[in-house]
mmCIF file of C-alpha atoms in Angstrom:
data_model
loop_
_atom_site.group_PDB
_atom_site.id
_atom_site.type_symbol
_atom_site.label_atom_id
_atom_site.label_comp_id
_atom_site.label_asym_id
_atom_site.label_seq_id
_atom_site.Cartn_x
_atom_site.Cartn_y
_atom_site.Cartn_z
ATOM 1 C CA UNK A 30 26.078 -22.868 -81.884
ATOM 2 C CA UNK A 31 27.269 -19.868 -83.282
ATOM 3 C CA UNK A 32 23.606 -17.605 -82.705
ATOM 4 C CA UNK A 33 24.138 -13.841 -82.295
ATOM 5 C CA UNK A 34 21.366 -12.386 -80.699
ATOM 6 C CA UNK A 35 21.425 -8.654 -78.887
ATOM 7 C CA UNK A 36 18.727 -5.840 -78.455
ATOM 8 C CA UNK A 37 19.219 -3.778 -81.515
ATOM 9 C CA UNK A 38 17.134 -0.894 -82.448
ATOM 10 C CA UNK A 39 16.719 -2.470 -86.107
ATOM 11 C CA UNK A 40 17.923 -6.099 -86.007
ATOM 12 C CA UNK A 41 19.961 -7.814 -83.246
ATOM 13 C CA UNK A 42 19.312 -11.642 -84.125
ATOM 14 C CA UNK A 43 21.952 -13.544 -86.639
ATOM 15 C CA UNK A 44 23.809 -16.514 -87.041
ATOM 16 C CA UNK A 45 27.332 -15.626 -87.007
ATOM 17 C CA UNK A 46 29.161 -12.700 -85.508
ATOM 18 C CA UNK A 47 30.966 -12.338 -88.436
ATOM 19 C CA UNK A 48 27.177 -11.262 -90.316
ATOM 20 C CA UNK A 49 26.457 -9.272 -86.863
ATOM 21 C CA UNK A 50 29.133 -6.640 -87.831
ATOM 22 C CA UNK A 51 28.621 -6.790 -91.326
ATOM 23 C CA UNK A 52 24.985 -5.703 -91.195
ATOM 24 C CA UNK A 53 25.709 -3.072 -88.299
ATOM 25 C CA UNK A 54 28.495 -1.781 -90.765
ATOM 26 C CA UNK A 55 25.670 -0.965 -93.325
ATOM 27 C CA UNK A 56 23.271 0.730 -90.141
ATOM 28 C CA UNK A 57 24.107 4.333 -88.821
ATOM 29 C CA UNK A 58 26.682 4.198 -86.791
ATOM 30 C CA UNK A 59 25.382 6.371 -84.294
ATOM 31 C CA UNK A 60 22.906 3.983 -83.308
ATOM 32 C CA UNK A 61 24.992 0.872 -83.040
ATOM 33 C CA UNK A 62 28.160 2.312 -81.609
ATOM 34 C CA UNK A 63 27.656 -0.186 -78.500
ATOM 35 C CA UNK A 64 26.799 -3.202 -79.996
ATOM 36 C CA UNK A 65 30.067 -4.921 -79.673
ATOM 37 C CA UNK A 66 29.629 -4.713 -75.907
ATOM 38 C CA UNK A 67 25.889 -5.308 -75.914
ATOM 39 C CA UNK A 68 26.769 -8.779 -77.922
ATOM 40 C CA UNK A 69 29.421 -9.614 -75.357
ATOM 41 C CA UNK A 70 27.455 -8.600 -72.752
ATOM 42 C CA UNK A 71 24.694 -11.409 -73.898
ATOM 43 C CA UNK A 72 26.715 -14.157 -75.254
ATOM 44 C CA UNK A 73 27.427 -16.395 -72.727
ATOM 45 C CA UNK A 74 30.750 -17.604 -74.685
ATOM 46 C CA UNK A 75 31.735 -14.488 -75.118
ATOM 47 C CA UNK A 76 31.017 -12.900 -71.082
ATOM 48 C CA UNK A 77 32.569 -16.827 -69.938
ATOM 49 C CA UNK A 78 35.858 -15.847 -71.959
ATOM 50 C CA UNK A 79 36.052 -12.352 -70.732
ATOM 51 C CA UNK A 80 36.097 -13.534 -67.339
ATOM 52 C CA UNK A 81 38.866 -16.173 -68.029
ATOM 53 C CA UNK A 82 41.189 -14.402 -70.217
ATOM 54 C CA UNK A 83 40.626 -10.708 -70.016
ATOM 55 C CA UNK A 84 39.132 -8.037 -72.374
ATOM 56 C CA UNK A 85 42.548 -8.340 -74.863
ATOM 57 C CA UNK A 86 42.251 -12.198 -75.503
ATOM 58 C CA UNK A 87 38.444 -11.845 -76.477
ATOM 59 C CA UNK A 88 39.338 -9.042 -78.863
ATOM 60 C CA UNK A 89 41.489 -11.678 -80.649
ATOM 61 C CA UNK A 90 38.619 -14.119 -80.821
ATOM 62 C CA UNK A 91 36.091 -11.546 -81.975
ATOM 63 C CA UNK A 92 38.502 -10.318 -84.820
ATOM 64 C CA UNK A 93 39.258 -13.951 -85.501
ATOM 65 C CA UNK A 94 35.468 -14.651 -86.292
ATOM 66 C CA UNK A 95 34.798 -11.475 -87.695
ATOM 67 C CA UNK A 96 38.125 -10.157 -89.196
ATOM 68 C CA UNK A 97 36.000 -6.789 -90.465
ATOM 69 C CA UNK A 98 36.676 -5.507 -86.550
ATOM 70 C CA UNK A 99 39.877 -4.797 -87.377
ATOM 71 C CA UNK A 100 38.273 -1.631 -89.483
ATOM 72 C CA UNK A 101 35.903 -0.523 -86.839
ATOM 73 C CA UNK A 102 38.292 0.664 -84.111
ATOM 74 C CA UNK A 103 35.523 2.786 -82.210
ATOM 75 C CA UNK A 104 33.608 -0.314 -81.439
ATOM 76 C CA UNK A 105 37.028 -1.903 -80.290
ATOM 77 C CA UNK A 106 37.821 0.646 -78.010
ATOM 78 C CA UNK A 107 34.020 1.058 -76.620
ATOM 79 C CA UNK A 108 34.612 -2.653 -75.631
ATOM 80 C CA UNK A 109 38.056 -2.302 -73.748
ATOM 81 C CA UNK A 110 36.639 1.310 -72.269
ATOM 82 C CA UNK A 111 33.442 -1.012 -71.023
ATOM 83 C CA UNK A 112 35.303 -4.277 -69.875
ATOM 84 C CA UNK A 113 37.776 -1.885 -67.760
ATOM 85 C CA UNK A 114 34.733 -0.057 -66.052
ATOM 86 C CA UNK A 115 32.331 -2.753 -65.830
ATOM 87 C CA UNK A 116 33.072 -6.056 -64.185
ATOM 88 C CA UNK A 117 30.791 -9.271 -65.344
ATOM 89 C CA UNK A 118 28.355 -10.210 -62.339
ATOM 90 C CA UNK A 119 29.069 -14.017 -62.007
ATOM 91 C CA UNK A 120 25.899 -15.580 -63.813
ATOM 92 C CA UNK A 121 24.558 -15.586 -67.727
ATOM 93 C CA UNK A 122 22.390 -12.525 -69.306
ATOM 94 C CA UNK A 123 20.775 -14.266 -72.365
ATOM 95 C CA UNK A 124 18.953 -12.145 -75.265
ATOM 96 C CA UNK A 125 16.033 -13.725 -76.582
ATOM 97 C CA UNK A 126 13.406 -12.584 -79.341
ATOM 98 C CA UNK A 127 10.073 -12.467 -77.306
ATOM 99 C CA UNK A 128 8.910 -15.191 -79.320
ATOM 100 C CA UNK A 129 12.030 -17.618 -79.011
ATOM 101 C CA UNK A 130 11.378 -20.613 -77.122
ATOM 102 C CA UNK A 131 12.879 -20.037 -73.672
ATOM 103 C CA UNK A 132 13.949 -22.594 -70.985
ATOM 104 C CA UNK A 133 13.847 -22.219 -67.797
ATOM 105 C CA UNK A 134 14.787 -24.843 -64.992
ATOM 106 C CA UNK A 135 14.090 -27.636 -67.336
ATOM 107 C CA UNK A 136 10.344 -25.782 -68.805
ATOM 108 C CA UNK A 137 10.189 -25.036 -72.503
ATOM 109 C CA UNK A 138 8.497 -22.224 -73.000
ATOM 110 C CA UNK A 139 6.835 -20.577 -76.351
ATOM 111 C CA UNK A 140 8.452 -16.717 -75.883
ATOM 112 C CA UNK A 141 7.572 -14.408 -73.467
ATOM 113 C CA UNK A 142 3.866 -15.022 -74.186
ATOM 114 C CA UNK A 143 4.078 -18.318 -72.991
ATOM 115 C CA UNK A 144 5.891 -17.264 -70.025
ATOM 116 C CA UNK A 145 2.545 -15.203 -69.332
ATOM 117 C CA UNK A 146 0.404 -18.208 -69.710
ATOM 118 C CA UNK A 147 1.926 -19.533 -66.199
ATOM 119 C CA UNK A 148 2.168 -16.611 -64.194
ATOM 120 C CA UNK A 149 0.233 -17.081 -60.755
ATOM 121 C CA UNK A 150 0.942 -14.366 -58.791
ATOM 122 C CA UNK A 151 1.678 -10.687 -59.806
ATOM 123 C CA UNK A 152 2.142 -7.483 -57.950
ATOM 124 C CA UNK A 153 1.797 -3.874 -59.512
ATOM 125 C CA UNK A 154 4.222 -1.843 -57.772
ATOM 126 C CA UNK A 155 2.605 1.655 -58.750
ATOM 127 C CA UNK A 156 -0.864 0.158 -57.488
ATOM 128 C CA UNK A 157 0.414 -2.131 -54.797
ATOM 129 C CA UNK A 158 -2.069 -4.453 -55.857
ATOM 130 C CA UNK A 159 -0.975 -8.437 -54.962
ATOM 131 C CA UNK A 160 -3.068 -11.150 -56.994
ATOM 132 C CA UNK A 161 -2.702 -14.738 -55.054
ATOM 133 C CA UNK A 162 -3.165 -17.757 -55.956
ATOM 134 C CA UNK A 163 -4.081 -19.582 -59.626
ATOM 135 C CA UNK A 164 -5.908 -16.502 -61.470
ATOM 136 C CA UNK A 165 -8.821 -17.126 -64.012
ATOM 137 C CA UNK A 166 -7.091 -19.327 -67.261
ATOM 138 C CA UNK A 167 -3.689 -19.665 -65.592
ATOM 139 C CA UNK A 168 -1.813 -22.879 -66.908
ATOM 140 C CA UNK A 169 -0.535 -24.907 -63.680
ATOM 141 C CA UNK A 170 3.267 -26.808 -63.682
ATOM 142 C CA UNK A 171 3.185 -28.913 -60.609
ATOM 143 C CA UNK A 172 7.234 -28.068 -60.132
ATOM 144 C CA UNK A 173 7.589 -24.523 -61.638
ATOM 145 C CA UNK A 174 6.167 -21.229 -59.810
ATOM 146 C CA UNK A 175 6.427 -18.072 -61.925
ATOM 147 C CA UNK A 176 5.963 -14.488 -60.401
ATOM 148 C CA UNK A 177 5.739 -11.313 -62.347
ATOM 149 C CA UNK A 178 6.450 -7.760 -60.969
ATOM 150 C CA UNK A 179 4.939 -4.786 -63.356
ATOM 151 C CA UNK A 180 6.387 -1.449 -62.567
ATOM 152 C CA UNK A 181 5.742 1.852 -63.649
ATOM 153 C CA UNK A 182 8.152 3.703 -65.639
ATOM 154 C CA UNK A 183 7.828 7.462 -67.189
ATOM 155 C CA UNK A 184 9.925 8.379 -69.412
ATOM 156 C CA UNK A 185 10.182 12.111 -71.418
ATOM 157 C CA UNK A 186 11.032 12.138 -74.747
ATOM 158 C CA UNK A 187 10.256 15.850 -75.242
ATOM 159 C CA UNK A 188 8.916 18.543 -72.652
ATOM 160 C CA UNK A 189 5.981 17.673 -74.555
ATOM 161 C CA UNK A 190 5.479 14.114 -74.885
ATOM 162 C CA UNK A 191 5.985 11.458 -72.426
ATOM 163 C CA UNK A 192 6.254 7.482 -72.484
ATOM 164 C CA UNK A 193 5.164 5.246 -69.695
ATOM 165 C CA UNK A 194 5.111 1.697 -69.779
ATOM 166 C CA UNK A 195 4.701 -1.455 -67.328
ATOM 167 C CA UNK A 196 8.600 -3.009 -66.957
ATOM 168 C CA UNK A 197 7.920 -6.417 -66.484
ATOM 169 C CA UNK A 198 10.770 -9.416 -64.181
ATOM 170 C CA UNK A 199 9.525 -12.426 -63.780
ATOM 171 C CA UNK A 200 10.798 -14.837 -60.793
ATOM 172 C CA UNK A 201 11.129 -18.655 -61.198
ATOM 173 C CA UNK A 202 10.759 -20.934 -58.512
ATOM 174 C CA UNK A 203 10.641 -25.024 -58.242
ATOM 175 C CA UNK A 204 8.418 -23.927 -54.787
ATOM 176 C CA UNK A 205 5.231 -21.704 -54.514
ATOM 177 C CA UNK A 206 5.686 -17.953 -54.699
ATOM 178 C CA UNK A 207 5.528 -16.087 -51.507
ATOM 179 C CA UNK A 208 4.163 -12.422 -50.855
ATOM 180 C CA UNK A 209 7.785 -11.703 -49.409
ATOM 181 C CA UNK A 210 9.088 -12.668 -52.902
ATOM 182 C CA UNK A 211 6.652 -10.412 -54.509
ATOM 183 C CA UNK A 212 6.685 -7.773 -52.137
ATOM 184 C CA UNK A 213 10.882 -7.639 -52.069
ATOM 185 C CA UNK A 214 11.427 -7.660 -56.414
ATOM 186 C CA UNK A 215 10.693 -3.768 -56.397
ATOM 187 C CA UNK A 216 13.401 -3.300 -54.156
ATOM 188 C CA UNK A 217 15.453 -5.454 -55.638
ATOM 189 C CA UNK A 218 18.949 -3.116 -57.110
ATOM 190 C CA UNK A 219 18.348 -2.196 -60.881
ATOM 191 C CA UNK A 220 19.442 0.724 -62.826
ATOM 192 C CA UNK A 221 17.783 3.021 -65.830
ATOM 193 C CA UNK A 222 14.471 1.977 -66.449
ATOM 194 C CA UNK A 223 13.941 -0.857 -63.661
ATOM 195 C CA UNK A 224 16.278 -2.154 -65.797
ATOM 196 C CA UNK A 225 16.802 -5.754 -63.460
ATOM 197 C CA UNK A 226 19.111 -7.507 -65.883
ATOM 198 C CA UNK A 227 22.724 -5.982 -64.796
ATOM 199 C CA UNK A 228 25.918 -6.804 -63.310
ATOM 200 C CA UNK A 229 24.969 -6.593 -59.517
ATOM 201 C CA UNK A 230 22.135 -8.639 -59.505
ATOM 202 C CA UNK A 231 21.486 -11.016 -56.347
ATOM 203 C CA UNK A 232 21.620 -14.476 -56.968
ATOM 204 C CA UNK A 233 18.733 -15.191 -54.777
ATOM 205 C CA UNK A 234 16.319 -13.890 -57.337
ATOM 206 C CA UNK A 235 17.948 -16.004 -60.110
ATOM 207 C CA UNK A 236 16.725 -17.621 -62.790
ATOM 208 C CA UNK A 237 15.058 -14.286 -63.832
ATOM 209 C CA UNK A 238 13.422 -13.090 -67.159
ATOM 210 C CA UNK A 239 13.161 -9.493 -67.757
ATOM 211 C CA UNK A 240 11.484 -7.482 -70.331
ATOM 212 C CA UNK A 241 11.382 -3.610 -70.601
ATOM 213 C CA UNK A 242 7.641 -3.752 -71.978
ATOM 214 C CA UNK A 243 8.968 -2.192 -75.638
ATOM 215 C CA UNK A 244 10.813 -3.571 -78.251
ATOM 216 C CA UNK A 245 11.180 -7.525 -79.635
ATOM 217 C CA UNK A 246 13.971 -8.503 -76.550
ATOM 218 C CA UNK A 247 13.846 -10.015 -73.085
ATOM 219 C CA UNK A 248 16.480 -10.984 -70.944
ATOM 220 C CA UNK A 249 16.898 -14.408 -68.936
ATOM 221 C CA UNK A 250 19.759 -14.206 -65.876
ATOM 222 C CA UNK A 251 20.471 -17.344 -64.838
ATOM 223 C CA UNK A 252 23.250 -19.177 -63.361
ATOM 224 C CA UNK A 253 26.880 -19.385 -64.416
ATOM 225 C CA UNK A 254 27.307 -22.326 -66.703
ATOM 226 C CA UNK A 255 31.315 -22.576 -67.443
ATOM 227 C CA UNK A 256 31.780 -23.408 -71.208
#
């Protein structure tokens, strides 16, 4: 399967690379610079054969499935620049639309909504408020456990106008949730924005499903799977 999908301002969801760069071609440029890398960066094909065969090798099989890469040097080199700088955690970061079905540890579930539907224990990390147990309409899976961590994040677009919004990870686990697991995801490493879904994540909190509470993309980090 050939599926393209990365967290693009306008559109990041197609089924060939090849009509990935075409369309970002026709976008301004300024905004899509470091899409290249942000499609690597979520294609587990792509991330398995930069770890194998090095940054130059992939470049070859990117312009071999989209040949139009050869005119778009600046997204070339802001891949090699990246690759050099940033070495691949050893695991899979997925993008997914937030209403793509999603599985996780053998559960289908209907996009980030139905993710939701199962969550049984939550903790607000700018209230410290911890919710045990089944809540009020919860669905149950007798082998699944899903926990979600909210935290509060301010950004300033302007000195007059500021954005704040509830980052959302949510933990996956084939036994019940513990208040240790919901008290330690805060303090779990992350970068910009409580951003979870990087390349130093531990594997202990893995599989995990991220979503920056804006935007049509979340982010599953799971387990290496070799292809």
């Amino acid at each position: 399967m050939n599926k393209i999908c990365f967290p693009h301002y306008d559109r990041g969801e197609f089924s060939s690379l090849a009509k990935a760069i075409k369309f970002l071609g026709a976008t301004t440029y300024s905004l899509s610079r470091y899409a290249l890398r942000d499609i690597v960066l979520y294609t587990p094909r792509y991330r398995d054969h930069l770890r194998r065969y090095g940054v130059e090798d992939l470049i070859v099989r990117l312009v071999e499935e989209a040949p139009q890469l050869n005119n778009e040097p600046v997204l070339l080199h802001r891949l090699r620049r990246w690759a050099k700088e940033s070495p691949l955690g050893d695991y899979d970061i997925q993008c997914y639309n937030i209403k793509d079905k999603v599985t996780i540890l053998g559960h289908t579930f209907k996009g980030l909504k139905g993710v939701k539907q199962y969550v049984e224990m939550v903790y607000c990390e700018n209230k410290e408020d911890l919710t045990l147990g089944p809540k009020v309409g919860t669905k149950r899976c007798e082998d699944l456990h899903i926990g979600c961590c909210f935290e509060n994040y301010t950004s300033y677009q302007s000195m007059y106008y500021k954005e704040t919004r509830l980052c959302q990870s949510y933990i996956f686990r084939t036994t019940p949730i513990s208040q240790s697991d919901m008290y330690g995801l805060p303090c779990a490493p992350h970068e910009l924005d409580f951003l979870k879904e990087h390349e130093g994540i531990d594997m202990a909190w893995l599989p995990m499903l991220y979503y920056p509470d804006e935007g049509d993309y979340m982010f599953l980090v799971t387990k290496r799977k070799e292809l």
